[in-house]
Amino acid sequence: MTTATIAVVVFAVAYLLIATERVHKTTAALCGGGIILLLGIEGSEDAFFSQDTGVDWDVILLLFGMMIIVGVLRQTGIFEYVAIWAAKRAKGSALRVMILLTLITAVASGFLDNVTTVLLIAPVTMLVCERLEVAPAPFLIAEVLASNIGGAATLIGDPPNIIIGSRGGLSFNDFVLNMSPIVVLELLVFTLLLPRLFRGSFEVDPERAAAVLRLDESEAIRDPKLLIKCGIVLAAVFAGFFFGHSAFGLEPAVVALLGAGVLVLISRLPQSEYLSSVEWETLLFFAGLFVMIGALVKTGVIERLARGATELTGGDALVATMLILVVSAILSGVIDNIPYVATMSPLVADLVTSLDNPARGDALWWALALGADFGGNLTAVGASANVVMLGIARRSDYPISFWEFTRKGIIVTAVTIAVAAPYLWLRYFVLA
């Protein structure tokens, strides 16, 4: 049995255990990663130090830093304030609350990474659901689905976009001009889909709604001075996300860790208060998952899948565009879309030069971005934001199963890809 076959079998078994929930997802991922290391398919250099096949420490440390920041921010009462504000603006309607929070999440995800947005919006969501006495699971699922859609709009909204921008020579403005129109359309369709997708999740006791409307959100703020400090640090962190790399060479993970360190220092909170928000199980799950995916990258499994898909195009730009869109959506829903896009990008670059009409090559890059970003909604492990949201829900005693998420994600992915396909055809082949 070849190393590639072993890597596929280990990943498939671990994925099956995660999907069926026979074993906790963190246990399955760590055991899968451990087997990969034990069999020598990856060594410590590959697993822990390689940018291509190793654990993505930038993702894990970004998560850790933002979890610390959220832990400090939670002590101010700002999440309760926003929860009451949202419920009052929605007039106590659960459906309007869901629409409002999903739109906020989608817009924020275009300017922050998806995981940061989810970490900030999840506590607000659970609080407003507690106030209205409705189950938070549908709201959390809707928000993370919206996050993956909204993050596609800009170069910095989703990590795969950064890779595509670098490989394809596409600027921030290129992403805004080409991706924002379809993202706006997708969000409109998604909003219209919410009442049917989560039917039966919007029943609110009228007395409970009336009680929420009588609340004064300003009374929720427990520590105004700490809130001001958090606001200043968060503004600096967000500025660092935007300009840190171009101006100082700072990666988002470094910015998040610096922000977390400053907040811990100036807040003088005990460790138990800010560390309580750290999702240790989620961080360990990612570590194991990255090792298994790294084995698929190292043994050439992902590259062979991607190359096989591109060879089916026969040099036809339209066929290549649609094939890349669909294949990217499917594969990005099963494996992390970051290593997939990293592997697929050079193949797309080669394919662009071999097209019968290279002028339409940009369509292939946008197909890759849309497929990878929207495909993240396909399953519960299709995107980092999905895993983080499920971890938060579980720690808050509102567990969301793999299939509870995936049943909704399959529908949303199918709809968004179905809308994206004619957009690509019309814009780059009919109206070009």
Tab-separated table of C-alpha atoms in Angstrom:
chain	number	residue	atom	x	y	z
A	1	MET	CA	0.000	0.000	0.000
A	2	THR	CA	1.471	3.358	-1.043
A	3	THR	CA	1.840	6.288	1.325
A	4	ALA	CA	-0.771	8.201	-0.695
A	5	THR	CA	-3.276	5.377	-0.211
A	6	ILE	CA	-2.563	5.213	3.515
A	7	ALA	CA	-3.002	8.992	3.834
A	8	VAL	CA	-6.364	8.795	2.045
A	9	VAL	CA	-7.544	5.863	4.202
A	10	VAL	CA	-6.561	7.592	7.463
A	11	PHE	CA	-8.246	10.820	6.408
A	12	ALA	CA	-11.385	8.994	5.219
A	13	VAL	CA	-11.722	6.986	8.444
A	14	ALA	CA	-11.186	10.065	10.619
A	15	TYR	CA	-13.659	12.024	8.524
A	16	LEU	CA	-16.211	9.208	8.813
A	17	LEU	CA	-15.829	9.145	12.597
A	18	ILE	CA	-16.278	12.920	12.729
A	19	ALA	CA	-19.325	12.821	10.449
A	20	THR	CA	-21.023	9.993	12.334
A	21	GLU	CA	-19.993	11.450	15.718
A	22	ARG	CA	-19.025	7.983	16.932
A	23	VAL	CA	-15.874	9.608	18.279
A	24	HIS	CA	-15.402	13.209	19.371
A	25	LYS	CA	-14.027	15.225	16.467
A	26	THR	CA	-10.937	16.346	18.387
A	27	THR	CA	-10.103	12.753	19.331
A	28	ALA	CA	-10.594	11.582	15.738
A	29	ALA	CA	-8.417	14.368	14.309
A	30	LEU	CA	-5.605	13.915	16.823
A	31	CYS	CA	-5.598	10.128	16.402
A	32	GLY	CA	-5.549	10.519	12.604
A	33	GLY	CA	-2.670	12.972	12.812
A	34	GLY	CA	-0.861	10.711	15.245
A	35	ILE	CA	-1.139	7.727	12.881
A	36	ILE	CA	0.254	9.831	10.021
A	37	LEU	CA	3.276	10.749	12.158
A	38	LEU	CA	3.706	7.234	13.565
A	39	LEU	CA	3.799	5.690	10.088
A	40	GLY	CA	6.336	8.240	8.908
A	41	ILE	CA	4.151	9.646	6.138
A	42	GLU	CA	5.015	13.020	7.635
A	43	GLY	CA	7.941	13.779	9.890
A	44	SER	CA	8.114	16.502	12.523
A	45	GLU	CA	9.640	18.858	9.950
A	46	ASP	CA	6.682	18.309	7.601
A	47	ALA	CA	4.021	18.442	10.303
A	48	PHE	CA	5.205	21.337	12.436
A	49	PHE	CA	7.538	23.514	10.359
A	50	SER	CA	6.520	23.229	6.697
A	51	GLN	CA	4.411	26.014	5.217
A	52	ASP	CA	2.940	23.643	2.633
A	53	THR	CA	2.239	20.478	4.630
A	54	GLY	CA	2.440	21.459	8.282
A	55	VAL	CA	0.127	22.774	10.960
A	56	ASP	CA	-0.940	26.294	10.005
A	57	TRP	CA	0.249	28.062	13.132
A	58	ASP	CA	-0.923	31.394	11.751
A	59	VAL	CA	-4.517	30.111	11.877
A	60	ILE	CA	-4.182	28.505	15.322
A	61	LEU	CA	-2.429	31.472	16.927
A	62	LEU	CA	-4.840	33.912	15.287
A	63	LEU	CA	-7.683	31.932	16.864
A	64	PHE	CA	-5.939	31.848	20.228
A	65	GLY	CA	-5.262	35.587	20.237
A	66	MET	CA	-8.821	36.499	19.252
A	67	MET	CA	-10.259	34.108	21.842
A	68	ILE	CA	-8.269	35.919	24.534
A	69	ILE	CA	-9.501	39.296	23.250
A	70	VAL	CA	-13.103	38.075	23.275
A	71	GLY	CA	-12.598	36.741	26.815
A	72	VAL	CA	-11.519	40.175	28.049
A	73	LEU	CA	-14.223	41.949	26.043
A	74	ARG	CA	-16.896	39.705	27.564
A	75	GLN	CA	-16.153	41.123	31.020
A	76	THR	CA	-17.337	44.606	29.946
A	77	GLY	CA	-20.955	43.628	29.221
A	78	ILE	CA	-20.763	44.798	25.594
A	79	PHE	CA	-22.168	41.531	24.273
A	80	GLU	CA	-25.268	41.894	26.443
A	81	TYR	CA	-25.616	45.485	25.211
A	82	VAL	CA	-25.493	44.475	21.533
A	83	ALA	CA	-27.851	41.543	22.160
A	84	ILE	CA	-30.512	43.760	23.717
A	85	TRP	CA	-29.990	46.425	21.034
A	86	ALA	CA	-30.475	43.877	18.241
A	87	ALA	CA	-33.577	42.365	19.837
A	88	LYS	CA	-35.143	45.797	20.289
A	89	ARG	CA	-34.364	46.884	16.719
A	90	ALA	CA	-35.981	43.664	15.497
A	91	LYS	CA	-39.087	44.402	17.617
A	92	GLY	CA	-38.660	41.059	19.344
A	93	SER	CA	-39.066	39.087	16.092
A	94	ALA	CA	-36.725	36.079	15.995
A	95	LEU	CA	-36.694	36.061	12.194
A	96	ARG	CA	-35.753	39.735	12.014
A	97	VAL	CA	-33.052	39.134	14.648
A	98	MET	CA	-31.607	36.338	12.505
A	99	ILE	CA	-31.643	38.497	9.362
A	100	LEU	CA	-30.048	41.428	11.197
A	101	LEU	CA	-27.284	39.335	12.773
A	102	THR	CA	-26.515	37.398	9.580
A	103	LEU	CA	-26.188	40.619	7.573
A	104	ILE	CA	-23.922	42.135	10.230
A	105	THR	CA	-21.825	38.956	10.134
A	106	ALA	CA	-21.622	38.922	6.329
A	107	VAL	CA	-20.564	42.566	6.073
A	108	ALA	CA	-18.007	42.235	8.869
A	109	SER	CA	-16.563	39.119	7.224
A	110	GLY	CA	-15.666	41.150	4.155
A	111	PHE	CA	-13.297	43.273	6.228
A	112	LEU	CA	-12.191	40.832	8.920
A	113	ASP	CA	-11.311	37.188	8.580
A	114	ASN	CA	-14.296	34.857	9.022
A	115	VAL	CA	-13.036	33.326	12.240
A	116	THR	CA	-12.602	36.693	13.962
A	117	THR	CA	-16.120	37.702	12.953
A	118	VAL	CA	-17.588	34.454	14.262
A	119	LEU	CA	-15.742	34.808	17.574
A	120	LEU	CA	-17.213	38.282	18.027
A	121	ILE	CA	-20.787	37.569	16.904
A	122	ALA	CA	-21.370	34.192	18.621
A	123	PRO	CA	-21.562	35.526	22.218
A	124	VAL	CA	-24.027	38.211	21.107
A	125	THR	CA	-26.175	35.614	19.377
A	126	MET	CA	-26.404	33.291	22.346
A	127	LEU	CA	-27.322	36.158	24.644
A	128	VAL	CA	-30.111	37.483	22.430
A	129	CYS	CA	-31.473	33.942	22.025
A	130	GLU	CA	-31.476	33.524	25.798
A	131	ARG	CA	-33.399	36.773	26.133
A	132	LEU	CA	-36.008	35.634	23.619
A	133	GLU	CA	-35.934	31.998	24.832
A	134	VAL	CA	-35.302	30.525	21.392
A	135	ALA	CA	-32.786	27.831	20.419
A	136	PRO	CA	-29.508	29.469	19.331
A	137	ALA	CA	-28.335	26.655	17.015
A	138	PRO	CA	-30.222	27.868	13.888
A	139	PHE	CA	-28.929	31.403	14.424
A	140	LEU	CA	-25.332	30.271	14.848
A	141	ILE	CA	-25.538	28.096	11.731
A	142	ALA	CA	-27.081	30.931	9.700
A	143	GLU	CA	-24.367	33.337	10.790
A	144	VAL	CA	-21.444	31.106	9.887
A	145	LEU	CA	-23.025	30.372	6.494
A	146	ALA	CA	-23.375	34.121	5.940
A	147	SER	CA	-19.788	34.629	7.082
A	148	ASN	CA	-18.441	32.294	4.402
A	149	ILE	CA	-20.525	34.079	1.765
A	150	GLY	CA	-19.630	37.602	2.879
A	151	GLY	CA	-15.935	36.795	3.231
A	152	ALA	CA	-15.732	36.112	-0.505
A	153	ALA	CA	-16.280	39.792	-1.315
A	154	THR	CA	-12.757	41.063	-0.662
A	155	LEU	CA	-9.122	40.051	-0.887
A	156	ILE	CA	-8.786	39.878	2.917
A	157	GLY	CA	-12.194	38.382	3.710
A	158	ASP	CA	-11.143	34.744	3.353
A	159	PRO	CA	-7.585	33.277	3.421
A	160	PRO	CA	-7.971	31.489	0.032
A	161	ASN	CA	-8.597	34.882	-1.579
A	162	ILE	CA	-5.182	36.093	-0.440
A	163	ILE	CA	-3.536	33.090	-2.103
A	164	ILE	CA	-5.547	33.597	-5.300
A	165	GLY	CA	-4.751	37.304	-5.369
A	166	SER	CA	-1.043	36.595	-5.062
A	167	ARG	CA	-0.971	33.828	-7.691
A	168	GLY	CA	-3.289	35.561	-10.133
A	169	GLY	CA	-1.894	39.079	-9.743
A	170	LEU	CA	-5.289	40.328	-8.555
A	171	SER	CA	-5.551	43.433	-6.370
A	172	PHE	CA	-7.913	44.390	-3.553
A	173	ASN	CA	-9.886	46.501	-6.027
A	174	ASP	CA	-10.084	43.585	-8.476
A	175	PHE	CA	-11.778	41.491	-5.813
A	176	VAL	CA	-14.195	44.257	-4.863
A	177	LEU	CA	-15.213	44.900	-8.478
A	178	ASN	CA	-15.549	41.251	-9.474
A	179	MET	CA	-16.657	39.502	-6.285
A	180	SER	CA	-18.785	42.072	-4.460
A	181	PRO	CA	-21.683	42.087	-6.996
A	182	ILE	CA	-22.181	38.322	-6.804
A	183	VAL	CA	-21.772	38.323	-3.006
A	184	VAL	CA	-24.502	40.957	-2.656
A	185	LEU	CA	-26.775	38.873	-4.893
A	186	GLU	CA	-25.946	35.703	-2.941
A	187	LEU	CA	-26.735	37.416	0.366
A	188	LEU	CA	-30.104	38.550	-0.986
A	189	VAL	CA	-30.929	34.994	-2.042
A	190	PHE	CA	-29.645	33.640	1.273
A	191	THR	CA	-31.818	36.083	3.235
A	192	LEU	CA	-34.891	35.013	1.281
A	193	LEU	CA	-33.968	31.399	1.985
A	194	LEU	CA	-33.699	31.801	5.776
A	195	PRO	CA	-37.431	31.429	6.667
A	196	ARG	CA	-37.647	28.126	4.774
A	197	LEU	CA	-34.216	26.860	5.755
A	198	PHE	CA	-34.933	27.273	9.471
A	199	ARG	CA	-38.682	26.808	9.485
A	200	GLY	CA	-40.082	26.407	13.012
A	201	SER	CA	-37.205	28.253	14.697
A	202	PHE	CA	-38.854	31.638	15.121
A	203	GLU	CA	-41.590	31.105	17.709
A	204	VAL	CA	-41.256	33.711	20.469
A	205	ASP	CA	-43.458	34.151	23.532
A	206	PRO	CA	-45.125	37.603	23.107
A	207	GLU	CA	-44.632	38.344	26.804
A	208	ARG	CA	-40.947	37.487	26.512
A	209	ALA	CA	-40.589	39.756	23.469
A	210	ALA	CA	-42.359	42.587	25.286
A	211	ALA	CA	-40.045	42.160	28.272
A	212	VAL	CA	-37.004	42.464	26.014
A	213	LEU	CA	-38.347	45.662	24.464
A	214	ARG	CA	-38.587	47.201	27.941
A	215	LEU	CA	-34.908	46.572	28.701
A	216	ASP	CA	-32.373	49.398	28.777
A	217	GLU	CA	-29.274	48.195	26.960
A	218	SER	CA	-27.065	50.840	28.568
A	219	GLU	CA	-27.485	49.110	31.935
A	220	ALA	CA	-25.714	46.030	30.538
A	221	ILE	CA	-22.310	47.756	30.475
A	222	ARG	CA	-20.516	46.604	33.642
A	223	ASP	CA	-17.081	48.176	33.150
A	224	PRO	CA	-17.102	51.319	30.955
A	225	LYS	CA	-13.379	52.025	31.500
A	226	LEU	CA	-12.373	48.536	30.389
A	227	LEU	CA	-14.733	48.849	27.415
A	228	ILE	CA	-12.920	52.009	26.286
A	229	LYS	CA	-9.560	50.241	26.596
A	230	CYS	CA	-10.897	47.259	24.643
A	231	GLY	CA	-12.246	49.580	21.946
A	232	ILE	CA	-8.859	51.234	21.487
A	233	VAL	CA	-7.008	47.905	21.347
A	234	LEU	CA	-9.587	46.385	18.968
A	235	ALA	CA	-9.311	49.399	16.662
A	236	ALA	CA	-5.528	48.912	16.632
A	237	VAL	CA	-5.934	45.172	15.977
A	238	PHE	CA	-8.322	45.754	13.074
A	239	ALA	CA	-5.972	48.386	11.642
A	240	GLY	CA	-3.197	45.831	11.968
A	241	PHE	CA	-5.251	43.306	10.011
A	242	PHE	CA	-5.667	45.835	7.208
A	243	PHE	CA	-2.243	47.456	7.060
A	244	GLY	CA	0.084	45.409	9.282
A	245	HIS	CA	1.427	43.150	6.560
A	246	SER	CA	1.950	45.791	3.889
A	247	ALA	CA	3.407	48.382	6.260
A	248	PHE	CA	5.330	46.309	8.820
A	249	GLY	CA	5.307	42.724	7.550
A	250	LEU	CA	3.102	41.592	10.442
A	251	GLU	CA	0.863	38.564	9.902
A	252	PRO	CA	-2.706	38.629	11.338
A	253	ALA	CA	-1.724	36.041	13.971
A	254	VAL	CA	1.024	38.319	15.288
A	255	VAL	CA	-1.379	41.270	15.396
A	256	ALA	CA	-3.972	39.225	17.313
A	257	LEU	CA	-1.384	37.971	19.826
A	258	LEU	CA	-0.046	41.480	20.395
A	259	GLY	CA	-3.582	42.767	20.940
A	260	ALA	CA	-4.341	39.936	23.345
A	261	GLY	CA	-1.156	40.582	25.296
A	262	VAL	CA	-1.867	44.305	25.620
A	263	LEU	CA	-5.439	43.669	26.790
A	264	VAL	CA	-4.341	41.094	29.357
A	265	LEU	CA	-1.749	43.572	30.641
A	266	ILE	CA	-4.001	46.623	30.930
A	267	SER	CA	-7.166	44.814	32.062
A	268	ARG	CA	-5.427	43.139	35.047
A	269	LEU	CA	-8.048	40.396	34.935
A	270	PRO	CA	-7.332	37.025	36.585
A	271	GLN	CA	-6.315	34.276	34.160
A	272	SER	CA	-9.484	32.296	34.817
A	273	GLU	CA	-11.646	35.062	33.322
A	274	TYR	CA	-9.928	35.578	29.980
A	275	LEU	CA	-8.737	31.987	29.481
A	276	SER	CA	-12.288	30.689	29.914
A	277	SER	CA	-13.055	31.812	26.346
A	278	VAL	CA	-10.230	29.776	24.785
A	279	GLU	CA	-11.605	26.831	22.790
A	280	TRP	CA	-8.765	24.390	23.485
A	281	GLU	CA	-10.604	21.469	21.861
A	282	THR	CA	-11.059	23.485	18.661
A	283	LEU	CA	-7.366	24.410	18.521
A	284	LEU	CA	-6.324	20.777	18.994
A	285	PHE	CA	-8.839	19.657	16.361
A	286	PHE	CA	-7.258	22.010	13.842
A	287	ALA	CA	-3.789	20.735	14.678
A	288	GLY	CA	-4.780	17.131	13.960
A	289	LEU	CA	-6.723	18.090	10.847
A	290	PHE	CA	-3.805	20.079	9.431
A	291	VAL	CA	-1.470	17.092	9.866
A	292	MET	CA	-3.857	14.772	7.983
A	293	ILE	CA	-4.418	17.302	5.188
A	294	GLY	CA	-0.677	17.946	5.025
A	295	ALA	CA	-0.197	14.237	4.328
A	296	LEU	CA	-2.634	14.475	1.414
A	297	VAL	CA	-0.677	17.449	0.069
A	298	LYS	CA	2.748	15.836	0.574
A	299	THR	CA	1.782	12.553	-1.098
A	300	GLY	CA	0.343	14.423	-4.089
A	301	VAL	CA	-3.287	13.340	-3.601
A	302	ILE	CA	-4.749	16.843	-3.778
A	303	GLU	CA	-2.530	17.806	-6.715
A	304	ARG	CA	-3.597	14.734	-8.710
A	305	LEU	CA	-7.265	15.458	-8.040
A	306	ALA	CA	-6.873	19.071	-9.112
A	307	ARG	CA	-4.799	18.239	-12.196
A	308	GLY	CA	-7.269	15.571	-13.286
A	309	ALA	CA	-10.073	18.095	-13.110
A	310	THR	CA	-8.219	20.687	-15.170
A	311	GLU	CA	-7.253	18.148	-17.852
A	312	LEU	CA	-10.934	17.560	-18.591
A	313	THR	CA	-11.391	21.093	-19.922
A	314	GLY	CA	-9.774	20.593	-23.309
A	315	GLY	CA	-8.701	24.243	-23.451
A	316	ASP	CA	-12.274	25.573	-23.432
A	317	ALA	CA	-12.480	28.590	-21.099
A	318	LEU	CA	-16.165	28.196	-20.270
A	319	VAL	CA	-15.862	24.482	-19.533
A	320	ALA	CA	-12.757	25.138	-17.420
A	321	THR	CA	-14.549	27.876	-15.480
A	322	MET	CA	-17.579	25.759	-14.640
A	323	LEU	CA	-15.517	22.684	-13.824
A	324	ILE	CA	-13.239	24.624	-11.478
A	325	LEU	CA	-16.272	26.205	-9.787
A	326	VAL	CA	-17.991	22.872	-9.091
A	327	VAL	CA	-14.884	20.840	-8.222
A	328	SER	CA	-13.623	23.586	-5.899
A	329	ALA	CA	-16.973	23.745	-4.094
A	330	ILE	CA	-17.027	19.985	-3.522
A	331	LEU	CA	-13.397	19.547	-2.466
A	332	SER	CA	-13.375	22.683	-0.296
A	333	GLY	CA	-16.360	21.300	1.579
A	334	VAL	CA	-14.477	18.135	2.458
A	335	ILE	CA	-10.918	19.360	3.045
A	336	ASP	CA	-9.692	22.726	4.264
A	337	ASN	CA	-9.869	25.205	1.394
A	338	ILE	CA	-6.493	26.786	2.180
A	339	PRO	CA	-4.248	23.847	1.107
A	340	TYR	CA	-6.663	23.088	-1.738
A	341	VAL	CA	-6.366	26.607	-3.172
A	342	ALA	CA	-2.603	26.635	-2.564
A	343	THR	CA	-2.303	23.465	-4.646
A	344	MET	CA	-4.829	24.465	-7.293
A	345	SER	CA	-3.517	27.999	-7.917
A	346	PRO	CA	-0.415	27.071	-9.947
A	347	LEU	CA	-2.516	24.656	-11.989
A	348	VAL	CA	-5.034	27.405	-12.754
A	349	ALA	CA	-2.166	29.698	-13.711
A	350	ASP	CA	-0.913	27.067	-16.190
A	351	LEU	CA	-4.421	26.464	-17.474
A	352	VAL	CA	-4.986	30.176	-18.159
A	353	THR	CA	-2.036	30.211	-20.564
A	354	SER	CA	-3.319	27.114	-22.407
A	355	LEU	CA	-6.846	28.360	-23.040
A	356	ASP	CA	-8.134	28.940	-26.537
A	357	ASN	CA	-8.884	32.504	-25.385
A	358	PRO	CA	-6.404	33.522	-22.638
A	359	ALA	CA	-8.130	36.912	-22.318
A	360	ARG	CA	-10.916	35.122	-20.447
A	361	GLY	CA	-8.475	33.595	-17.988
A	362	ASP	CA	-9.600	35.853	-15.135
A	363	ALA	CA	-12.882	33.947	-15.077
A	364	LEU	CA	-10.976	30.873	-13.909
A	365	TRP	CA	-9.552	32.743	-10.933
A	366	TRP	CA	-12.984	34.019	-9.912
A	367	ALA	CA	-14.426	30.523	-10.330
A	368	LEU	CA	-11.718	29.175	-8.015
A	369	ALA	CA	-12.421	31.881	-5.424
A	370	LEU	CA	-16.205	31.443	-5.512
A	371	GLY	CA	-16.005	27.652	-5.427
A	372	ALA	CA	-13.526	27.555	-2.547
A	373	ASP	CA	-15.275	30.258	-0.483
A	374	PHE	CA	-18.863	29.084	-0.969
A	375	GLY	CA	-17.809	25.423	-0.781
A	376	GLY	CA	-16.742	26.063	2.803
A	377	ASN	CA	-20.437	25.923	3.689
A	378	LEU	CA	-20.862	22.375	2.403
A	379	THR	CA	-19.988	20.531	5.622
A	380	ALA	CA	-19.300	21.275	9.262
A	381	VAL	CA	-15.534	21.015	8.655
A	382	GLY	CA	-15.459	22.813	5.299
A	383	ALA	CA	-14.196	26.106	6.720
A	384	SER	CA	-12.332	27.200	9.826
A	385	ALA	CA	-15.243	29.410	10.874
A	386	ASN	CA	-17.580	26.385	10.892
A	387	VAL	CA	-15.362	24.447	13.271
A	388	VAL	CA	-14.938	27.433	15.582
A	389	MET	CA	-18.687	28.096	15.711
A	390	LEU	CA	-19.476	24.467	16.514
A	391	GLY	CA	-16.838	24.503	19.245
A	392	ILE	CA	-18.343	27.631	20.808
A	393	ALA	CA	-21.840	26.119	20.660
A	394	ARG	CA	-20.692	22.897	22.318
A	395	ARG	CA	-18.893	24.693	25.154
A	396	SER	CA	-22.013	26.785	25.743
A	397	ASP	CA	-24.167	23.627	26.085
A	398	TYR	CA	-25.897	24.152	22.728
A	399	PRO	CA	-24.207	21.367	20.715
A	400	ILE	CA	-24.668	21.332	16.939
A	401	SER	CA	-24.073	17.968	15.304
A	402	PHE	CA	-22.064	17.462	12.129
A	403	TRP	CA	-25.189	16.542	10.168
A	404	GLU	CA	-27.381	19.256	11.667
A	405	PHE	CA	-24.972	21.771	10.165
A	406	THR	CA	-24.250	19.843	6.983
A	407	ARG	CA	-27.929	19.373	6.062
A	408	LYS	CA	-28.281	23.156	5.921
A	409	GLY	CA	-24.836	23.675	4.408
A	410	ILE	CA	-25.493	21.381	1.455
A	411	ILE	CA	-28.592	23.372	0.515
A	412	VAL	CA	-26.856	26.739	0.835
A	413	THR	CA	-23.808	25.574	-1.117
A	414	ALA	CA	-25.962	24.175	-3.914
A	415	VAL	CA	-27.958	27.413	-4.152
A	416	THR	CA	-24.924	29.723	-4.043
A	417	ILE	CA	-23.035	27.706	-6.667
A	418	ALA	CA	-26.178	27.599	-8.835
A	419	VAL	CA	-26.352	31.415	-8.645
A	420	ALA	CA	-22.598	31.855	-9.196
A	421	ALA	CA	-22.505	29.759	-12.390
A	422	PRO	CA	-24.752	32.028	-14.516
A	423	TYR	CA	-23.024	35.087	-13.048
A	424	LEU	CA	-19.654	33.835	-14.314
A	425	TRP	CA	-21.127	32.921	-17.699
A	426	LEU	CA	-22.921	36.243	-18.211
A	427	ARG	CA	-20.190	38.547	-16.940
A	428	TYR	CA	-17.123	36.924	-18.484
A	429	PHE	CA	-18.463	35.167	-21.577
A	430	VAL	CA	-21.638	36.939	-22.710
A	431	LEU	CA	-21.145	40.561	-21.649
A	432	ALA	CA	-17.334	40.637	-21.807
